[in-house]
Coordinates of C-alpha atoms in Angstrom, one line a residue:
X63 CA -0.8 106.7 16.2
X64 CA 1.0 108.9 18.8
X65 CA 1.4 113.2 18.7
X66 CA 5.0 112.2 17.9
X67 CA 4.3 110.0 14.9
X68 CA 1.6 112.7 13.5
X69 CA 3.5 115.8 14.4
X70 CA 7.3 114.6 14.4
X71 CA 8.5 117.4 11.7
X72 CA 7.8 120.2 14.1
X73 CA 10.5 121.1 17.1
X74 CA 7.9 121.4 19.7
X75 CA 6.4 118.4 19.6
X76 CA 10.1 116.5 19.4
X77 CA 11.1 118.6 22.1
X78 CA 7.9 117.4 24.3
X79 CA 8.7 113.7 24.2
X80 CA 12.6 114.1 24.6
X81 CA 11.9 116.1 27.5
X82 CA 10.1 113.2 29.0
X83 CA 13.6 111.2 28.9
X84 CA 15.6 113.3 31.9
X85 CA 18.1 110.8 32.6
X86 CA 16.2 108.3 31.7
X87 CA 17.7 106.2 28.1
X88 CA 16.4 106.9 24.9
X89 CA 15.8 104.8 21.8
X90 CA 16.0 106.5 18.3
X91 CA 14.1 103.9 15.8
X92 CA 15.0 103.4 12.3
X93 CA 12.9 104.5 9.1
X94 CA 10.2 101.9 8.9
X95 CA 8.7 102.1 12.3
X96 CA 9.3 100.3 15.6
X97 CA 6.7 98.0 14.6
X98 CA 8.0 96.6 11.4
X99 CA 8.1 93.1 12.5
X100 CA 11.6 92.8 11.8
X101 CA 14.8 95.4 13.0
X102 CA 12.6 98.3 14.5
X103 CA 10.3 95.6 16.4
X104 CA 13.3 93.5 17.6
X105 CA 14.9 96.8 19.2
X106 CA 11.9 97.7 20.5
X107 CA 11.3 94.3 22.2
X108 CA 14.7 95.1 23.8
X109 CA 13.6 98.1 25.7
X110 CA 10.2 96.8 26.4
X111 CA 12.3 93.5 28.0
X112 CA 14.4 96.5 29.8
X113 CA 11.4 98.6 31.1
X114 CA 9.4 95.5 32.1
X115 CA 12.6 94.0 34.2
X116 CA 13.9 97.3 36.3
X117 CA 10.6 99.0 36.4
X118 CA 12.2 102.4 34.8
X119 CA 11.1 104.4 31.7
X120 CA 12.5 105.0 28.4
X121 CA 12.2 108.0 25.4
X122 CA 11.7 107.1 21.9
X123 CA 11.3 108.3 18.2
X124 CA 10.3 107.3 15.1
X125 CA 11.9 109.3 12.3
X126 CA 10.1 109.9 9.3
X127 CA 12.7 111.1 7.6
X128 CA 16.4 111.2 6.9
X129 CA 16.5 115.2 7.8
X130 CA 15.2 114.4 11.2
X131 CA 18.2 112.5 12.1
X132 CA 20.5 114.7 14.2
X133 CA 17.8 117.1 15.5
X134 CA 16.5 114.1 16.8
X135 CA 19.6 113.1 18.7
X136 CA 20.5 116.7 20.0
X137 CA 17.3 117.0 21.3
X138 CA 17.1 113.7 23.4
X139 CA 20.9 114.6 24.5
X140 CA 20.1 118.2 25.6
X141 CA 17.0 116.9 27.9
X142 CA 19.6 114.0 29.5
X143 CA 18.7 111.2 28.0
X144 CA 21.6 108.9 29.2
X145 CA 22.3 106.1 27.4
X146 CA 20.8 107.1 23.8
X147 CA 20.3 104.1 21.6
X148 CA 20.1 104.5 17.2
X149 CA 19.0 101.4 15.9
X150 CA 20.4 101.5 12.1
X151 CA 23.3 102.0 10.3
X152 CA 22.2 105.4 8.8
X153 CA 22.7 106.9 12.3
X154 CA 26.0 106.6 12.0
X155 CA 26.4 110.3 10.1
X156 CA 24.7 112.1 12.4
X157 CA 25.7 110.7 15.6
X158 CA 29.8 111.4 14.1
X159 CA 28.5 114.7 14.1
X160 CA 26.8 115.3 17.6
X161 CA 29.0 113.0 19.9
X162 CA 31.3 115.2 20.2
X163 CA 29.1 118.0 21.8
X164 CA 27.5 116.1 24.0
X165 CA 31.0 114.4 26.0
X166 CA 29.1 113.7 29.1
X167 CA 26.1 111.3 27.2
X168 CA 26.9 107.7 26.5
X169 CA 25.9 106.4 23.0
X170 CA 25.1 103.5 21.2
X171 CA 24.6 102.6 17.5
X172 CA 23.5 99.0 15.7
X173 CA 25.0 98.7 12.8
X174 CA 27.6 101.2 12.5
X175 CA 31.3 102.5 13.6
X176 CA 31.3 105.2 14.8
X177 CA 34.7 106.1 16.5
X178 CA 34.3 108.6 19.3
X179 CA 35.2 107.6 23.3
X180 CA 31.4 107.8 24.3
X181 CA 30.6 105.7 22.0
X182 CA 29.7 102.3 21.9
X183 CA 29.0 100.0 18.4
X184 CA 27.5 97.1 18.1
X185 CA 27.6 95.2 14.9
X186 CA 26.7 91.7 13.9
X187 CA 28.1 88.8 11.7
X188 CA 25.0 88.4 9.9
X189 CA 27.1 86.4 7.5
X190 CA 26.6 83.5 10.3
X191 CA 23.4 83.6 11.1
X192 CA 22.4 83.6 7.2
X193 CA 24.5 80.7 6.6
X194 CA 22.7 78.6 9.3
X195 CA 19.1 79.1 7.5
X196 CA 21.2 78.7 4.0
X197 CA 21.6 75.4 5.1
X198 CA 18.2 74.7 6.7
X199 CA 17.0 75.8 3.1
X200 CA 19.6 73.9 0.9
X201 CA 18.2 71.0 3.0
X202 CA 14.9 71.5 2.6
X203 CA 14.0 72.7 -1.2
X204 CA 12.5 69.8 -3.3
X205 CA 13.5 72.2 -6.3
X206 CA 17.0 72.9 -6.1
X207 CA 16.5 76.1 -6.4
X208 CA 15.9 79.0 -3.4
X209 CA 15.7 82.6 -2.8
X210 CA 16.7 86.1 -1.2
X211 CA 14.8 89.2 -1.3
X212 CA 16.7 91.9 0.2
X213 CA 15.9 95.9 1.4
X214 CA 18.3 98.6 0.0
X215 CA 21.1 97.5 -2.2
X216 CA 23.6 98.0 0.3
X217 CA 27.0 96.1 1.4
X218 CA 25.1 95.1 4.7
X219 CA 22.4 92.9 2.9
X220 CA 24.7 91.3 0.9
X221 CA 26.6 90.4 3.5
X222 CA 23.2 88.8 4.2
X223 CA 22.9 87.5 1.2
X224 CA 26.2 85.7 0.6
X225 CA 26.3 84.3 3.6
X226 CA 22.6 82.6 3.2
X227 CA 23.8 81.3 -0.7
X228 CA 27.2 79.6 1.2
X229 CA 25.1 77.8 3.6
X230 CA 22.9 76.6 0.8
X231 CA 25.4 75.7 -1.7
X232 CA 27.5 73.8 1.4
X233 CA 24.0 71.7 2.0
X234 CA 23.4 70.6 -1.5
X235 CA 25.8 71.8 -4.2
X236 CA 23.1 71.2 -6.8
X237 CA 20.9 74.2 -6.0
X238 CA 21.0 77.4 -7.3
X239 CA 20.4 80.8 -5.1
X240 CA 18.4 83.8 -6.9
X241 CA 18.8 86.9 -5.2
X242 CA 17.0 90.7 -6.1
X243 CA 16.7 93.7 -4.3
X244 CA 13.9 95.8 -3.6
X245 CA 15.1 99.2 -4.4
X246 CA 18.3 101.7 -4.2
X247 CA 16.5 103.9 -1.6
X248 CA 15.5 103.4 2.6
X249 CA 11.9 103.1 0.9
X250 CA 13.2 99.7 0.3
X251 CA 12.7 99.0 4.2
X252 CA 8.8 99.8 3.7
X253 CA 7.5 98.2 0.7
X254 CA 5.7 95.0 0.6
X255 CA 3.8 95.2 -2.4
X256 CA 7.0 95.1 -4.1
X257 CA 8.6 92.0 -1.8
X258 CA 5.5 90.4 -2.7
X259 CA 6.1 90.9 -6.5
X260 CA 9.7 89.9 -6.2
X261 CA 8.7 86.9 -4.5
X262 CA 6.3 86.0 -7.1
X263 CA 8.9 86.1 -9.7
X264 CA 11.1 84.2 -7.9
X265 CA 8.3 81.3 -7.8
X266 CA 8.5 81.6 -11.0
X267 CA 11.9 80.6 -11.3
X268 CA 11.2 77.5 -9.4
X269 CA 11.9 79.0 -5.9
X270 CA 10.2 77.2 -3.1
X271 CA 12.2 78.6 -0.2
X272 CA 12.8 82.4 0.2
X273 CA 15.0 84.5 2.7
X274 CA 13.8 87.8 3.1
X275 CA 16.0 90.4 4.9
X276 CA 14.4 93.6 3.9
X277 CA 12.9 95.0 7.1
X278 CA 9.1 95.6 6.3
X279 CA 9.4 94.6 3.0
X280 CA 9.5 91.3 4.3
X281 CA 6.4 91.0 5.8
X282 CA 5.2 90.7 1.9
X283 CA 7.3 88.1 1.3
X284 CA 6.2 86.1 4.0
X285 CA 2.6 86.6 2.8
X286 CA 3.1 85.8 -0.3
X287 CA 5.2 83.0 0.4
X288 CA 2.6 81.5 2.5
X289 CA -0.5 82.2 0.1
X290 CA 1.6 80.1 -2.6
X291 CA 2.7 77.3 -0.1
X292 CA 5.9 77.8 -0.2
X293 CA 8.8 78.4 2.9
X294 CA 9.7 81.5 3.8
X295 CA 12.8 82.3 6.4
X296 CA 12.2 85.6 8.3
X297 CA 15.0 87.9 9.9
X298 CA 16.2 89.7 12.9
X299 CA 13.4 89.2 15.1
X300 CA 11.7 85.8 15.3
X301 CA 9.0 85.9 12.9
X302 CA 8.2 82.3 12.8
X303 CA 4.6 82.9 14.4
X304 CA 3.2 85.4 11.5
X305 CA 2.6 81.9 9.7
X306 CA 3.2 79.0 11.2
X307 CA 3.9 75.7 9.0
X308 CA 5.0 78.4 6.6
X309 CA 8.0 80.2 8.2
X310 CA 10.5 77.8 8.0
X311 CA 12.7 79.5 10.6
X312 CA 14.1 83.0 11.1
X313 CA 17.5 84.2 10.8
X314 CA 18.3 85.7 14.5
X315 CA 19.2 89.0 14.7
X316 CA 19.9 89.7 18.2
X317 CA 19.1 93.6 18.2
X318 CA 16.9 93.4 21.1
X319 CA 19.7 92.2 22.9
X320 CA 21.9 94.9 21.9
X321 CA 19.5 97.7 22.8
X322 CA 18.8 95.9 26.6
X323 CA 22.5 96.2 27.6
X324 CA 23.2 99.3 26.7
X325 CA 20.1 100.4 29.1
X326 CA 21.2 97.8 31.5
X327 CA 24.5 99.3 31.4
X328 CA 23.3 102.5 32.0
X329 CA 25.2 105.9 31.8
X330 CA 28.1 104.0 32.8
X331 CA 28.6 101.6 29.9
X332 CA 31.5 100.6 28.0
X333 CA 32.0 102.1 24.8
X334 CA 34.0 101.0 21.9
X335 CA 33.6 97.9 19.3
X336 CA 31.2 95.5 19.8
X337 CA 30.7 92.3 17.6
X338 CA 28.0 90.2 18.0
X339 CA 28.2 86.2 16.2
X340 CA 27.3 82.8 16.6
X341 CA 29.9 82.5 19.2
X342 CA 28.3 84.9 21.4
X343 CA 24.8 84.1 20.6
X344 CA 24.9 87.6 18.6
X345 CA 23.1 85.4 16.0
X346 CA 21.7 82.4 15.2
X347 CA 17.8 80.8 13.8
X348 CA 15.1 80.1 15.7
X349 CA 13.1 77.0 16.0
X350 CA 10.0 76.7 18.4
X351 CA 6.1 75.1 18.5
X352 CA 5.5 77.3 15.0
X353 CA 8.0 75.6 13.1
X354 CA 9.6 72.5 14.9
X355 CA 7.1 69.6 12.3
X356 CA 8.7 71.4 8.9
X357 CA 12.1 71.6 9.8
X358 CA 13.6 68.0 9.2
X359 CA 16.0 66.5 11.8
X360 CA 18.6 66.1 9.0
X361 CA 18.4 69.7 8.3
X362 CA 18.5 70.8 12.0
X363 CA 21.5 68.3 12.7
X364 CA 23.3 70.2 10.2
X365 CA 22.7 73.3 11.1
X366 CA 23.6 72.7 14.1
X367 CA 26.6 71.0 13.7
X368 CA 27.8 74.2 11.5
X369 CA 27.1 76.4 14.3
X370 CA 29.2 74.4 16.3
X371 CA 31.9 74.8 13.9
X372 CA 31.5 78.7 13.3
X373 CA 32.2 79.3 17.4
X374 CA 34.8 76.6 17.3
X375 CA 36.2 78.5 14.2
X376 CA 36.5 75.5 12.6
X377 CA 33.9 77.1 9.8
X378 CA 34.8 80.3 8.4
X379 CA 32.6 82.0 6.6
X380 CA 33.0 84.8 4.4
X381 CA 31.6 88.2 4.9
X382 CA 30.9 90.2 1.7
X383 CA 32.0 93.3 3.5
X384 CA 34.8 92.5 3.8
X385 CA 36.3 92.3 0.1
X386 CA 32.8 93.4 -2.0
X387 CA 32.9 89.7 -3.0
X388 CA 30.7 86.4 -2.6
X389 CA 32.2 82.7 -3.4
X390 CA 28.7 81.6 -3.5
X391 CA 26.7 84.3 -5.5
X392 CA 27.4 86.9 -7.8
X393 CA 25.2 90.6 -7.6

């Protein structure tokens, strides 16, 4: 564990490690830690991928709590820290705040609008990419019937949610989709004991495939999921390798992605609206050596074929956020 992840509540010590940034980028992790296996990790990966390719350096924080938001943000801004990346939607408060201030300091935020003209938002049609594994699972259940087991009760993992039951429901109209959340609160993003009892209950139901999008949470339903020989589908970053035969694929979340061109693009990146889809490999599933004997070739070909028809727009599909509603699913 590093001085900033023991001592991060006090000034000083968040001063130290911003200070370290001087015109360097900066990357403001999520609750949940950068090594979550999932969002944080998959941002992370981005500015390793960064720092590895250009040679050059990078600040970072781990929050430990919602408070530290802003302080953290002014302080990386004050030492120079040009671009400054927040990975996470609850960054978007804070940084509406501070952007302002700080004129001269380009920012980026996953997951959120925020509208300022040094600002630069990158948001994804997770709606896609869930659909895509909906279908790999509709495909693949000998059941009929699948699962979900999201984070924080929010809009963004329904969205999640809704798109995965369409995919399924479009594969094989006979199954039926159970869904739960972990909690109300962003201690939903760290709780595997409770994704693991969630998935257990959903066994019991007569699930024998389950997404989970629910950040660390996750990584308990993936255990579990494996333990009782069942499929799992993982999210944002590839997690197909934490148990393989088991993971039947991952839903792509391109986050690293979004966090390497900002510090690619440097101090003189574009701001404004970015959207990242299946069009622009923004999202997508993943298939390699861990997974490729479990995934059936009728199941692939029709994934695939519906990714070809979501970037030809031939498919639309819908995006809970959009209305608060879901054809395929009801909350």
């Amino acid at each position: 564990m590093t001085l900033m992840q023991k001592f991060l509540g006090a000034s000083a010590a968040l001063a130290l490690t911003a200070g370290a940034a001087s015109a360097d980028p900066a990357i403001l992790f999520d609750l949940g830690g950068k090594f979550d296996k999932s969002f944080n990790e998959s941002a992370y990966n981005g500015a390793e991928r960064w720092a590895a390719e250009t040679g050059g350096s990078y600040a970072e924080v781990e929050i430990q709590s919602d408070a530290q938001r802003e302080q953290a943000i002014r302080r990386f801004a004050e030492s120079g820290a040009n671009p400054i990346v927040m990975a996470g939607f609850s960054w978007g408060t804070p940084l509406a705040e501070v952007a302002a201030d700080y004129p001269d300091t380009k920012f980026t935020i996953i997951d959120m609008v925020v509208d300022a003209p040094n600002v630069r938002s990158v948001v994804f049609n997770e709606h896609e990419g869930s659909y895509l594994v909906g279908v790999l699972a509709g495909m693949t259940t000998e059941t009929n019937t699948v699962s979900f087991v999201g984070g924080m009760d929010i809009p963004l993992i329904r969205k999640f949610a809704c798109g995965y039951a369409q995919g399924v429901k479009a594969a094989n109209a006979d199954a039926t989709v159970v869904s739960n959340m972990t909690g109300t609160t962003p201690a939903a993003w760290n709780d595997p004991v409770k994704g693991s009892e969630l998935t257990l209950a959903q066994i019991s139901q007569g699930s024998d495939v389950v997404f989970a999008a629910a950040g660390g949470t996750g990584v308990g339903v993936l255990q579990t999921a494996a333990d009782e020989g069942i499929f799992s589908i993982g999210v944002d970053a590839n997690q197909n390798h934490l148990h393989p035969g088991s993971v039947l694929t991952s839903m792509l979340k391109r986050v690293d992605s979004a966090v390497y061109d900002a510090m690619s693009d440097g101090p003189d990146m574009e701001t404004g609206f970015n959207v990242m889809s299946v069009a622009n490999h923004g999202v997508g599933f993943a298939m390699d050596a861990n997974n490729e004997s479990i995934v059936s070739f009728e199941a692939l070909s029709a994934a695939y074929a519906a990714a070809a028809q979501i970037e030809a727009g031939e498919l639309v599909v819908h995006d809970y956020t959009s209305d608060e509603t879901c054809p395929a699913l009801d909350f």
